[in-house]
């Protein structure tokens, strides 16, 4: 399969980055084609401008957005890896989605309603979180993420989320536990 791996963390020593490295390694060892987009390597400006907004409605996008859309067209699956910050994904990832998942490329509307233009693609998401699983369950965070990310972003454009794996307490667990989590990354991708 053809995979685009999107990662959004500014620190290459982070656990999020370790997940990215394990995911790329596992996919390449399984014989898949992989292209990595580390959003902190200035892949594209994450700020949706008025010009972007107006142009996408007219079927036009800037060259940097077109390059990312070409990658997503090439890909059969996405692997999206990011930390939970302030109950959401990092702004750089949301900005990428705002610009790249544009009207006319990822979705459109017509007399029949919403047209999901990325139908047939799949996604696997990995989210790192600092607090405990119990905390997030009590707060309803997993259900909120399912609604806002899995359904509100990916399903909205037709991308089927095969799995959204959450790694909790990553800042406080021991290295051995994080190593087990990395093995889980490999197991999820092998399905």
PDB file of C-alpha atoms in Angstrom:
ATOM      1  CA  UNK A   1       0.000   0.000   0.000  1.00  0.00           C
ATOM      2  CA  UNK A   2       0.919   3.637  -0.322  1.00  0.00           C
ATOM      3  CA  UNK A   3       1.041   5.572   2.960  1.00  0.00           C
ATOM      4  CA  UNK A   4       1.479   9.208   3.869  1.00  0.00           C
ATOM      5  CA  UNK A   5       2.610   9.611   7.467  1.00  0.00           C
ATOM      6  CA  UNK A   6       1.702  13.014   8.936  1.00  0.00           C
ATOM      7  CA  UNK A   7       3.292  13.994  12.212  1.00  0.00           C
ATOM      8  CA  UNK A   8       2.910  17.151  14.254  1.00  0.00           C
ATOM      9  CA  UNK A   9       5.342  17.686  17.122  1.00  0.00           C
ATOM     10  CA  UNK A  10       8.131  20.280  17.287  1.00  0.00           C
ATOM     11  CA  UNK A  11      10.510  18.110  19.355  1.00  0.00           C
ATOM     12  CA  UNK A  12      12.334  15.293  17.540  1.00  0.00           C
ATOM     13  CA  UNK A  13      13.080  13.762  20.966  1.00  0.00           C
ATOM     14  CA  UNK A  14       9.366  13.467  21.808  1.00  0.00           C
ATOM     15  CA  UNK A  15       7.415  10.247  22.174  1.00  0.00           C
ATOM     16  CA  UNK A  16       5.215  11.412  19.285  1.00  0.00           C
ATOM     17  CA  UNK A  17       8.334  11.431  17.120  1.00  0.00           C
ATOM     18  CA  UNK A  18       9.287   7.963  18.398  1.00  0.00           C
ATOM     19  CA  UNK A  19       5.864   6.738  17.250  1.00  0.00           C
ATOM     20  CA  UNK A  20       6.492   8.277  13.831  1.00  0.00           C
ATOM     21  CA  UNK A  21       9.854   6.511  13.577  1.00  0.00           C
ATOM     22  CA  UNK A  22       8.342   3.155  14.627  1.00  0.00           C
ATOM     23  CA  UNK A  23       5.438   3.564  12.199  1.00  0.00           C
ATOM     24  CA  UNK A  24       7.691   4.366   9.239  1.00  0.00           C
ATOM     25  CA  UNK A  25       9.996   1.470  10.116  1.00  0.00           C
ATOM     26  CA  UNK A  26       7.093  -0.997  10.461  1.00  0.00           C
ATOM     27  CA  UNK A  27       5.464   0.080   7.208  1.00  0.00           C
ATOM     28  CA  UNK A  28       8.701   0.000   5.208  1.00  0.00           C
ATOM     29  CA  UNK A  29       9.673  -3.411   6.643  1.00  0.00           C
ATOM     30  CA  UNK A  30       6.264  -4.708   5.515  1.00  0.00           C
ATOM     31  CA  UNK A  31       7.042  -3.529   1.969  1.00  0.00           C
ATOM     32  CA  UNK A  32       4.752  -0.503   1.828  1.00  0.00           C
ATOM     33  CA  UNK A  33       5.614   2.777   0.086  1.00  0.00           C
ATOM     34  CA  UNK A  34       5.857   5.561   2.660  1.00  0.00           C
ATOM     35  CA  UNK A  35       6.117   9.323   2.370  1.00  0.00           C
ATOM     36  CA  UNK A  36       6.587  11.323   5.573  1.00  0.00           C
ATOM     37  CA  UNK A  37       5.261  14.815   6.175  1.00  0.00           C
ATOM     38  CA  UNK A  38       6.725  16.280   9.370  1.00  0.00           C
ATOM     39  CA  UNK A  39       4.665  19.436   9.648  1.00  0.00           C
ATOM     40  CA  UNK A  40       7.303  21.207  11.738  1.00  0.00           C
ATOM     41  CA  UNK A  41       9.752  20.913   8.835  1.00  0.00           C
ATOM     42  CA  UNK A  42       7.861  23.763   7.144  1.00  0.00           C
ATOM     43  CA  UNK A  43       5.845  21.526   4.829  1.00  0.00           C
ATOM     44  CA  UNK A  44       3.476  24.408   4.209  1.00  0.00           C
ATOM     45  CA  UNK A  45       2.200  27.524   5.901  1.00  0.00           C
ATOM     46  CA  UNK A  46      -0.632  26.296   8.168  1.00  0.00           C
ATOM     47  CA  UNK A  47      -2.562  29.565   8.102  1.00  0.00           C
ATOM     48  CA  UNK A  48      -5.655  29.561   5.905  1.00  0.00           C
ATOM     49  CA  UNK A  49      -5.750  32.939   4.212  1.00  0.00           C
ATOM     50  CA  UNK A  50      -8.684  34.789   2.700  1.00  0.00           C
ATOM     51  CA  UNK A  51      -7.118  34.118  -0.701  1.00  0.00           C
ATOM     52  CA  UNK A  52      -6.951  30.364   0.042  1.00  0.00           C
ATOM     53  CA  UNK A  53     -10.561  30.326   1.134  1.00  0.00           C
ATOM     54  CA  UNK A  54     -11.830  32.199  -1.918  1.00  0.00           C
ATOM     55  CA  UNK A  55      -9.590  30.349  -4.381  1.00  0.00           C
ATOM     56  CA  UNK A  56     -10.629  26.875  -3.199  1.00  0.00           C
ATOM     57  CA  UNK A  57     -14.270  27.761  -3.865  1.00  0.00           C
ATOM     58  CA  UNK A  58     -13.188  28.510  -7.445  1.00  0.00           C
ATOM     59  CA  UNK A  59     -11.217  25.252  -7.743  1.00  0.00           C
ATOM     60  CA  UNK A  60      -7.805  26.924  -7.418  1.00  0.00           C
ATOM     61  CA  UNK A  61      -5.145  26.212  -4.798  1.00  0.00           C
ATOM     62  CA  UNK A  62      -1.621  27.462  -4.197  1.00  0.00           C
ATOM     63  CA  UNK A  63       1.369  25.370  -5.261  1.00  0.00           C
ATOM     64  CA  UNK A  64       2.205  24.268  -1.689  1.00  0.00           C
ATOM     65  CA  UNK A  65      -1.354  23.045  -1.116  1.00  0.00           C
ATOM     66  CA  UNK A  66      -1.436  21.340  -4.525  1.00  0.00           C
ATOM     67  CA  UNK A  67       1.758  19.429  -3.667  1.00  0.00           C
ATOM     68  CA  UNK A  68       0.154  18.103  -0.471  1.00  0.00           C
ATOM     69  CA  UNK A  69      -3.077  17.267  -2.257  1.00  0.00           C
ATOM     70  CA  UNK A  70      -1.089  15.338  -4.869  1.00  0.00           C
ATOM     71  CA  UNK A  71       0.480  13.302  -2.055  1.00  0.00           C
ATOM     72  CA  UNK A  72      -2.918  12.551  -0.552  1.00  0.00           C
ATOM     73  CA  UNK A  73      -4.221  11.567  -3.982  1.00  0.00           C
ATOM     74  CA  UNK A  74      -1.268   9.191  -4.339  1.00  0.00           C
ATOM     75  CA  UNK A  75      -1.807   7.681  -0.878  1.00  0.00           C
ATOM     76  CA  UNK A  76      -4.184   4.848  -0.122  1.00  0.00           C
ATOM     77  CA  UNK A  77      -3.855   5.417   3.616  1.00  0.00           C
ATOM     78  CA  UNK A  78      -2.796   8.082   6.076  1.00  0.00           C
ATOM     79  CA  UNK A  79      -1.095   7.605   9.399  1.00  0.00           C
ATOM     80  CA  UNK A  80      -1.618  10.716  11.519  1.00  0.00           C
ATOM     81  CA  UNK A  81       0.462  11.096  14.684  1.00  0.00           C
ATOM     82  CA  UNK A  82       0.040  13.984  17.105  1.00  0.00           C
ATOM     83  CA  UNK A  83      -0.106  14.950  20.782  1.00  0.00           C
ATOM     84  CA  UNK A  84      -3.276  16.112  22.491  1.00  0.00           C
ATOM     85  CA  UNK A  85      -2.755  19.754  23.417  1.00  0.00           C
ATOM     86  CA  UNK A  86      -5.487  21.840  25.021  1.00  0.00           C
ATOM     87  CA  UNK A  87      -8.057  19.115  24.262  1.00  0.00           C
ATOM     88  CA  UNK A  88      -7.243  19.170  20.547  1.00  0.00           C
ATOM     89  CA  UNK A  89      -4.608  18.536  17.915  1.00  0.00           C
ATOM     90  CA  UNK A  90      -1.719  21.002  17.533  1.00  0.00           C
ATOM     91  CA  UNK A  91      -2.660  24.106  15.564  1.00  0.00           C
ATOM     92  CA  UNK A  92      -0.139  23.249  12.831  1.00  0.00           C
ATOM     93  CA  UNK A  93      -1.996  20.004  12.074  1.00  0.00           C
ATOM     94  CA  UNK A  94      -5.392  21.707  12.135  1.00  0.00           C
ATOM     95  CA  UNK A  95      -3.999  24.370   9.804  1.00  0.00           C
ATOM     96  CA  UNK A  96      -2.718  21.669   7.442  1.00  0.00           C
ATOM     97  CA  UNK A  97      -6.190  20.144   7.376  1.00  0.00           C
ATOM     98  CA  UNK A  98      -7.820  23.562   6.880  1.00  0.00           C
ATOM     99  CA  UNK A  99      -5.679  24.266   3.835  1.00  0.00           C
ATOM    100  CA  UNK A 100      -5.214  20.823   2.271  1.00  0.00           C
ATOM    101  CA  UNK A 101      -8.643  19.242   2.871  1.00  0.00           C
ATOM    102  CA  UNK A 102     -10.164  22.067   0.863  1.00  0.00           C
ATOM    103  CA  UNK A 103     -13.491  22.426  -0.881  1.00  0.00           C
ATOM    104  CA  UNK A 104     -13.361  20.803  -4.289  1.00  0.00           C
ATOM    105  CA  UNK A 105     -10.542  18.464  -3.291  1.00  0.00           C
ATOM    106  CA  UNK A 106     -11.712  16.739  -0.098  1.00  0.00           C
ATOM    107  CA  UNK A 107     -15.416  17.551  -0.207  1.00  0.00           C
ATOM    108  CA  UNK A 108     -18.043  19.476  -2.124  1.00  0.00           C
ATOM    109  CA  UNK A 109     -21.718  20.265  -1.850  1.00  0.00           C
ATOM    110  CA  UNK A 110     -24.346  19.962  -4.530  1.00  0.00           C
ATOM    111  CA  UNK A 111     -28.094  19.459  -4.806  1.00  0.00           C
ATOM    112  CA  UNK A 112     -27.676  16.047  -3.198  1.00  0.00           C
ATOM    113  CA  UNK A 113     -25.792  17.451  -0.200  1.00  0.00           C
ATOM    114  CA  UNK A 114     -22.287  16.621   0.950  1.00  0.00           C
ATOM    115  CA  UNK A 115     -19.987  14.836  -1.491  1.00  0.00           C
ATOM    116  CA  UNK A 116     -17.110  13.028   0.244  1.00  0.00           C
ATOM    117  CA  UNK A 117     -14.310  13.236  -2.317  1.00  0.00           C
ATOM    118  CA  UNK A 118     -11.664  11.165  -0.497  1.00  0.00           C
ATOM    119  CA  UNK A 119     -13.830   8.044  -0.223  1.00  0.00           C
ATOM    120  CA  UNK A 120     -11.814   4.845  -0.480  1.00  0.00           C
ATOM    121  CA  UNK A 121      -8.901   6.084   1.592  1.00  0.00           C
ATOM    122  CA  UNK A 122      -8.134   4.897   5.112  1.00  0.00           C
ATOM    123  CA  UNK A 123      -6.522   6.449   8.163  1.00  0.00           C
ATOM    124  CA  UNK A 124      -4.898   5.236  11.322  1.00  0.00           C
ATOM    125  CA  UNK A 125      -4.460   7.839  14.036  1.00  0.00           C
ATOM    126  CA  UNK A 126      -2.125   7.818  17.025  1.00  0.00           C
ATOM    127  CA  UNK A 127      -2.657  10.436  19.727  1.00  0.00           C
ATOM    128  CA  UNK A 128      -0.313  10.891  22.674  1.00  0.00           C
ATOM    129  CA  UNK A 129      -1.800  12.247  25.885  1.00  0.00           C
ATOM    130  CA  UNK A 130      -0.277  13.384  29.173  1.00  0.00           C
ATOM    131  CA  UNK A 131      -3.010  12.493  31.636  1.00  0.00           C
ATOM    132  CA  UNK A 132      -4.399   9.099  32.657  1.00  0.00           C
ATOM    133  CA  UNK A 133      -6.884   6.994  30.724  1.00  0.00           C
ATOM    134  CA  UNK A 134      -9.265   7.263  33.689  1.00  0.00           C
ATOM    135  CA  UNK A 135      -9.124  11.059  33.527  1.00  0.00           C
ATOM    136  CA  UNK A 136      -9.912  11.131  29.820  1.00  0.00           C
ATOM    137  CA  UNK A 137     -12.718   8.573  30.199  1.00  0.00           C
ATOM    138  CA  UNK A 138     -14.285  10.621  32.993  1.00  0.00           C
ATOM    139  CA  UNK A 139     -13.965  13.828  30.957  1.00  0.00           C
ATOM    140  CA  UNK A 140     -15.522  12.214  27.860  1.00  0.00           C
ATOM    141  CA  UNK A 141     -12.427  13.051  25.828  1.00  0.00           C
ATOM    142  CA  UNK A 142     -12.329   9.830  23.798  1.00  0.00           C
ATOM    143  CA  UNK A 143     -15.935  10.289  22.659  1.00  0.00           C
ATOM    144  CA  UNK A 144     -15.255  13.961  21.918  1.00  0.00           C
ATOM    145  CA  UNK A 145     -12.224  13.031  19.801  1.00  0.00           C
ATOM    146  CA  UNK A 146     -14.248  10.399  17.943  1.00  0.00           C
ATOM    147  CA  UNK A 147     -16.878  13.013  17.092  1.00  0.00           C
ATOM    148  CA  UNK A 148     -14.585  15.931  16.252  1.00  0.00           C
ATOM    149  CA  UNK A 149     -11.618  14.178  14.619  1.00  0.00           C
ATOM    150  CA  UNK A 150     -12.630  10.719  13.390  1.00  0.00           C
ATOM    151  CA  UNK A 151     -16.086  11.788  12.200  1.00  0.00           C
ATOM    152  CA  UNK A 152     -15.860  15.580  11.989  1.00  0.00           C
ATOM    153  CA  UNK A 153     -12.706  15.623   9.872  1.00  0.00           C
ATOM    154  CA  UNK A 154     -11.912  12.242   8.343  1.00  0.00           C
ATOM    155  CA  UNK A 155     -15.359  10.717   7.827  1.00  0.00           C
ATOM    156  CA  UNK A 156     -16.600  14.110   6.607  1.00  0.00           C
ATOM    157  CA  UNK A 157     -14.314  13.794   3.570  1.00  0.00           C
ATOM    158  CA  UNK A 158     -14.789  10.024   3.144  1.00  0.00           C
ATOM    159  CA  UNK A 159     -11.620   8.739   4.815  1.00  0.00           C
ATOM    160  CA  UNK A 160     -12.380   5.651   6.898  1.00  0.00           C
ATOM    161  CA  UNK A 161     -10.644   5.695  10.283  1.00  0.00           C
ATOM    162  CA  UNK A 162      -9.522   2.096  10.740  1.00  0.00           C
ATOM    163  CA  UNK A 163      -8.218   2.766  14.234  1.00  0.00           C
ATOM    164  CA  UNK A 164      -7.562   5.707  16.526  1.00  0.00           C
ATOM    165  CA  UNK A 165      -5.086   4.590  19.168  1.00  0.00           C
ATOM    166  CA  UNK A 166      -4.597   6.715  22.268  1.00  0.00           C
ATOM    167  CA  UNK A 167      -1.459   6.525  24.392  1.00  0.00           C
ATOM    168  CA  UNK A 168      -2.151   8.043  27.800  1.00  0.00           C
ATOM    169  CA  UNK A 169       0.212   9.140  30.589  1.00  0.00           C
ATOM    170  CA  UNK A 170       3.121   9.243  28.136  1.00  0.00           C
ATOM    171  CA  UNK A 171       4.934  11.920  30.129  1.00  0.00           C
ATOM    172  CA  UNK A 172       4.857   9.964  33.394  1.00  0.00           C
ATOM    173  CA  UNK A 173       5.175   6.263  32.522  1.00  0.00           C
ATOM    174  CA  UNK A 174       8.491   4.424  32.559  1.00  0.00           C
ATOM    175  CA  UNK A 175      10.540   3.826  29.434  1.00  0.00           C
ATOM    176  CA  UNK A 176       9.575   0.136  29.450  1.00  0.00           C
ATOM    177  CA  UNK A 177       5.907   1.114  29.187  1.00  0.00           C
ATOM    178  CA  UNK A 178       6.651   3.462  26.312  1.00  0.00           C
ATOM    179  CA  UNK A 179       8.521   0.629  24.575  1.00  0.00           C
ATOM    180  CA  UNK A 180       5.380  -1.518  24.928  1.00  0.00           C
ATOM    181  CA  UNK A 181       3.378   1.321  23.401  1.00  0.00           C
ATOM    182  CA  UNK A 182       5.743   1.384  20.425  1.00  0.00           C
ATOM    183  CA  UNK A 183       5.170  -2.336  19.952  1.00  0.00           C
ATOM    184  CA  UNK A 184       1.433  -1.561  19.910  1.00  0.00           C
ATOM    185  CA  UNK A 185       2.081   0.884  17.050  1.00  0.00           C
ATOM    186  CA  UNK A 186       3.686  -1.918  15.097  1.00  0.00           C
ATOM    187  CA  UNK A 187       0.804  -4.293  15.912  1.00  0.00           C
ATOM    188  CA  UNK A 188      -1.858  -1.772  14.836  1.00  0.00           C
ATOM    189  CA  UNK A 189      -0.084  -1.159  11.514  1.00  0.00           C
ATOM    190  CA  UNK A 190       0.334  -4.868  10.837  1.00  0.00           C
ATOM    191  CA  UNK A 191      -3.460  -5.376  10.759  1.00  0.00           C
TER     192      UNK A 191
END
